[in-house]
XYZ file of C-alpha atoms in Angstrom:
670
model
C 87.409 79.431 161.478
C 89.256 80.177 158.406
C 88.665 83.171 156.229
C 86.683 82.118 153.036
C 85.797 84.332 150.195
C 83.190 82.607 148.090
C 81.250 83.482 145.140
C 77.596 82.251 144.498
C 76.109 82.446 141.073
C 72.245 82.149 140.761
C 69.641 82.312 138.088
C 66.491 83.888 139.984
C 65.910 85.674 142.977
C 64.037 82.775 144.603
C 67.222 80.780 144.779
C 69.230 83.859 146.087
C 66.718 84.416 148.979
C 66.694 80.587 149.946
C 70.401 80.392 149.827
C 70.820 83.398 151.806
C 68.486 82.260 154.288
C 70.455 79.091 154.623
C 73.711 80.865 154.723
C 72.827 83.289 157.398
C 70.507 81.084 159.341
C 73.327 78.601 159.694
C 75.457 81.445 161.232
C 72.662 82.633 163.524
C 71.848 78.998 164.794
C 75.676 78.601 165.364
C 75.777 81.664 167.634
C 77.842 83.540 164.920
C 76.987 86.993 163.427
C 75.668 87.482 160.017
C 75.922 90.677 158.060
C 73.948 91.128 155.004
C 74.472 93.768 152.501
C 71.709 93.713 149.865
C 69.038 95.866 148.311
C 65.742 96.884 150.454
C 63.590 94.387 148.810
C 65.891 91.566 149.103
C 66.465 92.407 152.798
C 62.771 92.256 153.354
C 62.474 88.870 151.683
C 65.297 87.688 153.658
C 63.611 89.007 156.985
C 60.489 87.122 156.189
C 62.438 83.804 155.495
C 64.394 84.122 158.857
C 61.059 84.957 160.908
C 59.432 81.792 159.426
C 62.547 79.917 160.802
C 62.083 81.476 164.401
C 65.433 83.269 164.059
C 63.996 86.914 163.977
C 61.256 88.476 166.046
C 58.219 90.121 164.712
C 60.254 93.349 164.545
C 62.784 91.624 162.230
C 65.556 91.511 164.965
C 67.851 88.914 166.447
C 67.555 88.613 170.174
C 71.310 89.109 170.729
C 72.021 91.529 167.910
C 73.762 88.936 165.744
C 71.715 89.834 162.508
C 72.964 93.078 160.917
C 71.162 94.252 157.777
C 72.538 96.899 155.616
C 70.797 98.510 152.762
C 73.150 98.834 149.718
C 71.718 102.012 148.442
C 72.877 103.581 151.788
C 76.091 101.952 151.970
C 77.477 102.796 148.408
C 77.656 106.474 149.015
C 79.967 105.801 151.874
C 82.739 104.441 149.825
C 81.967 105.991 146.499
C 83.677 109.350 145.529
C 83.172 111.333 142.391
C 81.504 108.313 140.828
C 84.338 105.769 141.380
C 85.076 103.256 144.211
C 87.588 104.642 146.873
C 89.707 101.997 148.427
C 90.508 104.178 151.594
C 86.925 104.850 152.301
C 85.880 101.401 151.592
C 88.396 100.073 154.009
C 87.171 102.486 156.776
C 83.441 101.913 156.275
C 82.984 98.353 155.818
C 86.272 97.548 158.026
C 84.324 99.498 160.731
C 81.367 97.446 160.238
C 83.543 94.273 160.548
C 85.288 95.409 163.544
C 82.167 96.372 165.268
C 80.663 93.088 164.591
C 83.584 91.198 165.832
C 84.176 93.388 168.915
C 83.316 91.553 172.010
C 81.927 88.435 170.080
C 83.499 85.002 170.502
C 82.010 83.656 167.507
C 82.774 84.011 163.716
C 81.432 86.891 161.554
C 79.608 85.873 158.154
C 79.080 88.557 155.436
C 76.919 88.271 152.369
C 77.388 91.063 149.598
C 74.920 91.423 146.901
C 77.151 92.363 144.083
C 74.227 92.822 141.528
C 73.335 95.739 143.579
C 76.797 97.427 142.649
C 76.479 96.220 139.023
C 72.833 97.324 138.515
C 71.665 99.472 141.550
C 73.710 102.512 141.344
C 70.745 105.186 140.913
C 71.905 107.184 143.800
C 75.552 107.134 142.921
C 76.284 106.755 139.286
C 79.606 105.519 137.964
C 81.641 108.215 136.156
C 84.293 106.417 134.001
C 84.303 102.610 135.204
C 81.905 100.245 133.735
C 79.646 98.255 136.197
C 81.767 95.069 135.930
C 84.991 96.982 136.863
C 83.342 98.783 139.752
C 82.543 95.401 141.175
C 86.102 94.094 140.519
C 87.429 96.939 142.404
C 85.076 96.223 145.476
C 85.983 92.379 145.380
C 89.641 93.315 145.523
C 89.119 95.792 148.365
C 87.243 92.827 150.267
C 90.102 90.543 149.835
C 92.412 93.198 151.466
C 89.989 93.370 154.403
C 90.247 89.529 154.769
C 93.864 90.106 155.482
C 93.228 92.609 158.277
C 89.849 90.971 159.904
C 88.709 87.467 160.369
C 85.402 86.734 158.571
C 83.907 84.799 155.948
C 82.338 86.463 152.799
C 79.768 85.253 150.402
C 79.353 87.401 147.053
C 76.186 86.692 145.128
C 76.024 87.518 141.231
C 73.055 86.519 139.036
C 74.163 84.866 135.661
C 72.439 87.811 133.903
C 75.230 89.959 135.135
C 77.267 88.363 132.267
C 74.798 87.835 129.339
C 77.145 88.327 126.517
C 79.990 86.060 125.093
C 82.298 89.126 125.309
C 81.703 89.184 129.311
C 83.367 85.810 129.574
C 86.754 87.194 130.440
C 85.165 89.495 133.142
C 83.210 86.147 134.577
C 86.555 84.580 134.656
C 88.234 87.273 136.410
C 85.426 87.350 139.215
C 85.841 83.637 139.624
C 89.764 84.144 140.251
C 89.201 86.677 143.048
C 87.394 83.993 145.297
C 88.730 81.107 147.072
C 85.719 79.150 146.287
C 83.057 79.188 143.387
C 79.632 77.824 143.685
C 77.489 77.263 140.548
C 73.891 78.211 139.904
C 70.887 76.290 141.285
C 71.145 73.725 138.405
C 73.939 72.145 140.253
C 73.171 70.374 143.536
C 76.198 69.497 145.567
C 74.237 67.498 147.932
C 73.018 65.252 145.408
C 74.303 61.517 144.721
C 76.819 60.629 142.445
C 74.337 59.110 139.874
C 72.303 62.561 139.976
C 75.388 64.533 139.508
C 76.519 62.517 136.651
C 73.212 62.892 134.910
C 73.201 66.555 135.624
C 76.737 66.710 134.101
C 75.413 64.756 131.085
C 72.406 67.027 130.752
C 74.471 70.130 130.817
C 76.858 68.472 128.197
C 73.955 67.855 125.881
C 72.746 71.453 126.399
C 76.275 72.897 125.550
C 76.628 70.639 122.453
C 73.162 71.722 121.221
C 74.034 75.356 122.059
C 77.190 75.210 120.305
C 75.540 73.638 117.168
C 72.887 76.414 117.086
C 75.744 79.203 117.541
C 77.762 77.316 114.549
C 74.593 77.356 112.437
C 73.644 80.952 113.365
C 77.194 82.067 112.601
C 76.827 80.348 108.969
C 73.738 82.263 108.526
C 75.278 85.460 109.534
C 78.184 84.963 107.422
C 76.171 84.380 104.385
C 74.113 87.628 105.320
C 77.438 89.437 105.774
C 78.530 88.316 102.423
C 75.337 89.564 100.759
C 75.115 92.820 102.596
C 78.839 93.664 103.284
C 81.678 94.412 101.261
C 84.257 91.566 101.629
C 87.368 93.586 101.568
C 86.573 96.390 103.860
C 83.474 95.134 105.899
C 81.569 98.078 104.989
C 77.844 98.088 103.751
C 77.701 97.409 99.964
C 75.668 99.038 97.295
C 72.490 97.212 98.336
C 72.640 97.916 101.930
C 73.560 101.806 101.271
C 70.504 101.895 99.038
C 68.407 100.656 101.801
C 69.896 102.830 104.387
C 69.702 105.867 102.280
C 66.045 105.336 101.745
C 65.439 104.960 105.606
C 67.409 107.968 106.122
C 65.283 110.007 103.716
C 62.136 108.951 105.526
C 63.708 110.109 108.847
C 64.708 113.210 107.337
C 61.291 113.884 106.090
C 59.669 113.216 109.417
C 62.205 115.351 111.389
C 62.321 118.012 108.529
C 66.108 117.896 109.170
C 68.421 117.693 106.093
C 70.109 114.597 104.784
C 73.791 114.916 103.081
C 75.043 112.195 100.978
C 78.926 112.295 100.045
C 80.156 110.363 96.993
C 83.762 109.703 97.402
C 86.059 108.516 94.439
C 89.894 108.124 95.127
C 91.963 110.078 92.506
C 94.558 107.917 90.371
C 93.852 104.604 92.395
C 94.571 102.621 89.238
C 98.159 103.619 89.160
C 98.333 102.250 92.891
C 97.287 98.924 91.338
C 99.463 99.092 88.272
C 102.629 100.009 90.208
C 102.245 98.530 93.576
C 99.991 95.643 92.667
C 96.271 94.587 93.373
C 97.076 93.121 96.788
C 98.683 96.451 97.922
C 95.671 98.353 96.287
C 93.215 96.088 98.306
C 95.245 97.015 101.638
C 94.897 100.683 100.681
C 90.977 100.421 100.172
C 90.832 98.694 103.461
C 92.571 101.606 105.368
C 90.528 104.189 103.373
C 87.365 102.528 104.740
C 88.581 102.611 108.202
C 89.606 106.376 107.972
C 86.309 107.254 106.443
C 84.293 105.366 109.242
C 86.146 107.298 111.872
C 84.255 110.633 110.802
C 80.589 109.611 111.215
C 78.171 108.886 113.886
C 76.626 105.578 114.503
C 73.312 106.664 112.889
C 75.334 107.434 109.601
C 76.255 105.195 106.846
C 79.818 104.646 105.242
C 79.646 102.182 102.167
C 81.604 100.939 99.528
C 79.809 100.960 96.174
C 82.778 99.104 94.536
C 86.334 99.682 92.996
C 87.483 102.851 94.776
C 84.005 104.540 95.126
C 82.705 105.072 98.739
C 79.719 106.605 99.982
C 78.676 108.596 103.272
C 75.218 109.281 104.401
C 75.003 112.050 107.209
C 71.354 111.937 108.428
C 69.325 114.546 110.294
C 71.847 117.327 110.151
C 71.390 120.147 112.563
C 73.796 122.130 110.688
C 74.244 121.685 106.849
C 77.838 123.063 107.084
C 78.917 119.985 108.944
C 78.903 118.151 105.721
C 81.483 120.790 104.378
C 83.378 120.235 107.655
C 83.432 116.388 107.234
C 84.405 116.439 103.325
C 87.254 118.980 104.234
C 88.701 116.556 107.190
C 88.334 113.431 104.763
C 90.456 115.251 102.078
C 92.999 116.166 104.790
C 93.210 112.729 106.355
C 93.361 110.777 102.896
C 96.168 113.109 102.161
C 98.211 111.619 105.003
C 100.477 108.571 104.018
C 99.115 105.089 103.953
C 101.689 102.615 105.011
C 100.897 99.461 103.062
C 103.340 96.797 104.423
C 106.563 97.661 102.919
C 105.202 100.441 100.613
C 104.014 103.852 101.277
C 101.464 105.449 99.060
C 100.034 108.851 98.690
C 96.481 109.457 97.460
C 93.817 112.027 97.298
C 90.181 111.890 96.552
C 87.290 113.728 94.736
C 83.952 114.321 96.733
C 80.527 115.166 95.475
C 78.064 116.349 98.074
C 74.177 116.629 97.535
C 71.518 117.423 100.069
C 67.887 116.287 100.611
C 65.323 117.576 100.136
C 67.234 120.833 98.558
C 68.527 118.652 95.414
C 66.233 115.760 95.148
C 63.534 113.920 96.613
C 64.492 110.112 96.282
C 67.616 107.739 96.556
C 68.359 107.461 93.014
C 68.188 110.843 92.257
C 70.475 111.894 95.186
C 72.964 109.240 94.248
C 72.975 110.574 90.706
C 73.523 114.167 91.805
C 76.325 113.217 94.194
C 78.144 111.238 91.338
C 77.738 114.447 89.074
C 79.314 116.694 91.878
C 82.008 114.156 92.356
C 82.824 114.469 88.531
C 82.786 118.301 88.844
C 85.433 117.738 91.544
C 87.501 115.658 88.993
C 87.199 118.133 86.442
C 88.257 121.076 88.632
C 91.484 119.434 89.421
C 90.893 116.610 91.881
C 91.576 116.668 95.616
C 88.517 118.671 96.347
C 84.688 118.488 96.840
C 81.973 120.205 95.131
C 78.323 120.657 96.029
C 75.735 119.585 93.361
C 74.056 122.385 91.249
C 71.249 122.379 88.634
C 73.641 123.361 86.076
C 75.514 119.861 86.530
C 72.363 118.272 85.660
C 72.255 120.026 82.508
C 75.874 119.491 81.668
C 75.594 115.606 82.715
C 72.435 115.273 80.330
C 74.426 117.146 77.442
C 77.423 114.824 78.201
C 75.050 111.714 77.881
C 73.227 113.176 74.712
C 76.552 113.782 73.206
C 77.847 110.195 74.199
C 74.937 108.655 72.511
C 75.278 110.914 69.443
C 78.976 109.683 69.306
C 77.882 106.145 69.560
C 75.860 106.446 66.480
C 78.468 108.341 64.714
C 80.988 105.523 64.658
C 81.336 104.104 61.048
C 79.425 106.921 59.419
C 80.534 110.266 57.753
C 80.300 112.237 60.743
C 83.623 111.226 61.678
C 86.700 112.376 59.776
C 90.482 112.027 60.009
C 92.355 115.425 59.358
C 95.876 115.734 58.923
C 98.338 118.431 60.059
C 101.694 118.888 58.468
C 105.099 118.322 60.295
C 107.618 120.169 58.509
C 111.447 119.161 58.342
C 113.019 122.611 59.638
C 116.285 121.806 57.742
C 114.810 121.372 54.184
C 111.366 123.081 54.665
C 109.698 119.669 53.285
C 106.620 118.259 54.727
C 108.070 114.886 56.054
C 105.276 113.796 58.487
C 101.824 114.454 59.352
C 99.755 114.112 62.559
C 96.444 112.180 62.275
C 93.648 114.324 64.011
C 89.847 113.182 64.422
C 87.276 115.601 63.798
C 83.503 115.205 64.447
C 80.781 117.134 62.314
C 77.694 116.825 64.305
C 74.574 117.129 62.227
C 72.989 119.674 64.516
C 75.897 121.163 66.307
C 78.382 121.559 63.666
C 82.062 120.970 64.139
C 82.454 119.537 67.707
C 85.913 119.923 69.434
C 87.921 116.941 70.426
C 88.475 118.426 73.641
C 84.585 117.881 74.213
C 84.294 114.351 72.863
C 87.571 112.738 73.476
C 87.044 112.552 77.295
C 83.662 111.231 76.878
C 84.890 108.499 74.496
C 87.505 107.489 76.981
C 85.218 107.373 79.830
C 82.641 105.107 78.066
C 85.163 102.955 76.169
C 84.473 104.060 72.762
C 87.837 105.319 72.392
C 88.884 101.656 71.768
C 86.684 101.486 68.716
C 87.322 105.017 67.571
C 91.242 104.582 67.948
C 91.227 101.525 65.935
C 89.398 103.180 63.039
C 91.663 106.086 63.151
C 94.677 103.895 63.089
C 93.328 102.056 59.806
C 92.372 105.298 58.247
C 95.670 106.790 58.779
C 97.491 103.560 57.728
C 95.609 103.414 54.479
C 96.259 107.098 53.819
C 99.939 106.962 54.568
C 100.364 103.923 52.437
C 98.854 106.006 49.607
C 101.104 109.218 50.178
C 104.300 106.928 50.254
C 103.719 107.153 46.508
C 104.725 110.627 46.697
C 107.525 110.338 49.460
C 108.897 106.932 50.400
C 109.857 108.112 53.934
C 106.530 109.903 54.785
C 105.032 108.837 58.098
C 101.463 109.697 59.790
C 101.558 109.803 63.662
C 98.421 108.588 65.445
C 97.532 109.616 68.909
C 96.950 106.852 71.522
C 94.723 107.423 74.487
C 96.308 105.934 77.782
C 92.455 104.556 77.903
C 93.023 102.278 75.094
C 96.087 100.553 76.815
C 93.928 100.112 79.971
C 90.959 98.664 78.408
C 92.373 95.385 77.092
C 92.963 96.519 73.516
C 95.242 93.476 72.829
C 93.247 92.079 69.982
C 93.486 95.410 68.011
C 97.129 95.818 68.850
C 97.949 92.560 67.457
C 96.305 93.465 64.251
C 98.235 96.880 64.152
C 101.407 94.922 64.294
C 100.230 92.507 61.659
C 99.561 95.533 59.303
C 102.960 97.025 60.123
C 105.355 94.043 59.603
C 108.059 94.334 57.279
C 109.893 97.518 56.256
C 109.481 100.764 57.563
C 105.952 101.258 58.689
C 103.967 104.207 57.329
C 102.334 104.992 60.819
C 103.602 106.078 64.074
C 102.375 106.334 67.556
C 102.180 109.355 69.871
C 101.622 108.593 73.581
C 101.713 110.857 76.588
C 104.015 110.999 79.446
C 101.368 109.940 81.970
C 101.103 106.497 80.044
C 104.863 105.991 80.784
C 105.080 107.122 84.408
C 101.824 104.911 85.193
C 102.351 101.911 82.698
C 102.131 98.450 84.130
C 104.003 95.307 82.639
C 101.328 94.652 80.048
C 101.652 98.190 78.703
C 105.554 98.240 78.717
C 105.253 94.721 76.802
C 103.015 96.315 74.293
C 105.220 99.411 73.611
C 108.199 97.210 73.408
C 106.447 95.154 70.410
C 105.711 98.216 68.675
C 109.381 99.226 68.812
C 110.308 95.747 67.708
C 108.124 96.263 64.696
C 109.657 99.240 63.618
C 106.816 101.581 64.342
C 108.010 104.951 65.728
C 106.969 106.245 68.912
C 106.783 109.963 69.799
C 106.214 111.449 73.210
C 103.632 113.958 72.952
C 103.246 117.303 75.255
C 106.769 116.762 76.551
C 107.307 119.156 79.785
C 103.908 119.354 80.706
C 103.863 116.500 82.981
C 105.921 114.389 85.338
C 108.896 114.200 83.056
C 111.273 111.323 83.780
C 114.567 110.850 81.826
C 114.619 107.195 83.166
C 111.692 106.356 81.095
C 112.938 108.194 77.943
C 116.027 105.805 78.112
C 114.094 102.709 79.015
C 111.595 102.946 76.030
C 114.178 104.189 73.372
C 111.535 106.415 71.702
C 112.102 108.245 68.680
C 110.731 111.624 68.916
C 110.074 114.262 71.475
C 107.224 116.726 70.768
C 107.919 120.129 72.782
C 104.611 121.157 74.135
C 103.234 124.467 72.650
C 103.081 126.173 75.876
C 106.787 126.414 75.482
C 106.669 127.720 71.960
C 104.080 130.258 72.542
C 105.478 133.763 72.658
C 108.933 132.213 72.395
C 110.348 135.259 70.649
C 109.590 137.467 73.593
C 110.224 134.867 76.405
C 114.107 134.215 76.922
C 113.182 131.662 79.483
C 111.238 129.465 77.080
C 113.929 129.945 74.606
C 116.401 128.402 77.055
C 113.996 125.626 78.008
C 113.573 124.607 74.261
C 117.296 124.596 73.715
C 117.943 122.329 76.788
C 115.184 119.909 75.661
C 116.816 119.684 72.109
C 120.177 119.109 73.438
C 119.027 116.507 75.860
C 116.865 114.704 73.406
C 119.595 114.745 70.798
C 122.137 113.218 73.542
C 119.565 110.382 73.965
C 119.346 109.764 70.244
C 115.820 111.302 69.840
C 114.430 113.743 67.161
C 112.483 116.901 68.256
C 109.069 118.049 66.936
C 108.056 121.632 68.133
C 104.360 122.199 68.337
C 102.401 125.243 68.065
C 104.695 127.363 65.897
C 102.614 130.182 64.644
C 105.153 132.803 63.692
C 108.318 132.920 61.547
C 110.403 134.176 64.429
C 109.412 131.166 66.485
C 110.391 128.946 63.515
C 113.807 130.534 63.256
C 114.674 130.476 66.913
C 113.889 126.899 67.069
C 115.710 125.914 63.906
C 118.777 127.702 65.174
C 118.585 125.748 68.463
C 118.775 122.533 66.247
C 114.971 121.365 66.574
C 114.437 118.831 63.828
C 110.764 119.524 62.756
C 108.083 122.011 63.336
C 104.075 121.785 63.523
C 101.714 124.560 63.760
C 99.568 127.181 61.957
C 102.597 128.698 60.594
C 102.911 125.686 58.138
C 99.107 124.782 57.912
C 96.013 123.604 60.224
C 94.697 120.174 60.341
C 93.189 119.645 56.759
C 90.959 117.164 55.162
C 92.318 114.513 53.021
C 92.153 116.085 49.707
C 93.472 119.463 50.758
C 96.285 117.994 52.598
C 97.161 115.805 49.624
C 97.138 119.129 47.456
C 99.600 120.838 49.915
C 101.805 117.761 49.834
C 102.066 117.620 46.162
C 102.512 121.459 45.790
C 106.155 122.941 45.748
C 107.527 123.527 49.355
C 107.380 126.828 51.177
C 105.833 130.245 50.291
C 102.145 131.015 50.370
C 101.134 127.387 49.992
C 102.152 126.555 53.396
C 100.789 129.967 54.886
C 104.083 131.249 56.098
C 104.471 134.729 56.771
C 108.171 134.881 55.441
C 110.217 133.645 52.529
C 110.324 129.800 52.239
C 113.230 127.918 54.162
C 115.189 127.439 51.257
C 118.367 126.278 53.037
C 118.814 125.270 56.637
C 119.023 128.160 59.230
C 121.248 126.335 61.748
C 124.811 127.532 62.208
């Protein structure tokens, strides 16, 4: 009799007991031995079946001792060690059973192993690190090695319920591969005629087709639900799912009396990634950010993408509120690591706002608002940090919103005015230029600093409308003043936000008004705009240059200055930031820096304007260094149109300009 290792699949226990009674019964009738390793319940049912066939006596024994029942719960501990199957112990224990069964026996030995007991019946001997399927695979391999040492036939039984999921199919195939024969479940009858078998196969094919169609339909439904509820790019829950989860988390937090933390995460300068590396690379970055964020939370928490570069994390039922701080810091540290985006490497940071339930708010919308405000506090504090929500933030946010609404109503009315600050030619003492500066005189709050309202205008998009109005006001006024000085020019500040908000229509109109001759209006831009500019911005700047509009680089030296950009854009003026001019007469290092900037600019064909000149010694030092123009309170503050025009018409120098020293009657340069 050859050694055979067969696997029998079954759908229910009744089929198992019947098939087992046939298998062991046939062995006993032939004078062979039958060894059964099964659960106590199945051994009892098998014993009753064999008694009914007259193969066992009333005590459940076979007359010649050829029936050997082994209870699996008693056998497993014999070959398990520290929660893992042990090959040596298995070989010794099961091999000993086989050897004793074969000793002095002329017939064959048939063994049945109920593998479901190994998969699901390990109450006395729990697995430590292996999964139940893996444990069964180990045992099957040990049996195959015993087949090489002893002569016996083995039938292993598996219920189909042991492989309930689609991902179990690979394990199912591996089980089949370990056996020399595979018997399908009871729906397939090997003794049936050809016609019956063909009908059975056709029936199975119909069931498989129907199941495949159902799976396809279900997959389409699930895909539709996923598109509605999950972000297509990152696979994270979207805003609607986040809102639903947050509300459920609030209810759980209320029942458990454990706090909930909401983290609002906004990437810093993400637009620069899109502008410099492209939107496809930006999408890849967002995907990787989502994966990193998801790695920090529990299954009960929610990571969602609200849109753009905004993410949220809900941390529910916190035992320790400080864990929100630890997670926020881990996120900042992790996002600071490089992102490998195909052939590119990107570095980013994030600003995080944190709010708590029920400490800060009692509902989802208020929590989200609070977290958003705390995030903006992190932005204002310098980015790459986290901030907890405080009540004062709500007050500040309310004030910002009120100011934003007031600013919207002020556009086109008398509240907004353009003031002009003189820019003096240091070689002649003549006012040759002016900078247009926006002023807002609020009816209730009085004069509001541009430092307060310009960021609000940039954030809500009003800067485009306001910037266009300032340009036309400056253009009209500069044209009037050209009657006094044919070369007089007014510089207008242009916010980077104006370039990023599709301001093409306004810019085209600017170019149309400036065609021909020497335009009376110039533009002041920042270093940040040059460094972060995309192709559209570059094209727009070049169009201004082609139209003869003079470009000044404002606040030079305070950002990430790049000489390559100075050459690339062929600018007209550099404006030395006032931080280098302040205390110039007492700081040799600043004198050296100003001299170096002036020399460099002249080598590149640019003229230099020094901002923030307040004293005569500062003016003298800059003039001797070769600085072309000066701007600051020494020459006059920003003035309304009428006062500036009076200053422009007055003789240059002296008290009219507010200087603390005699007028610059002659150049001070060596």
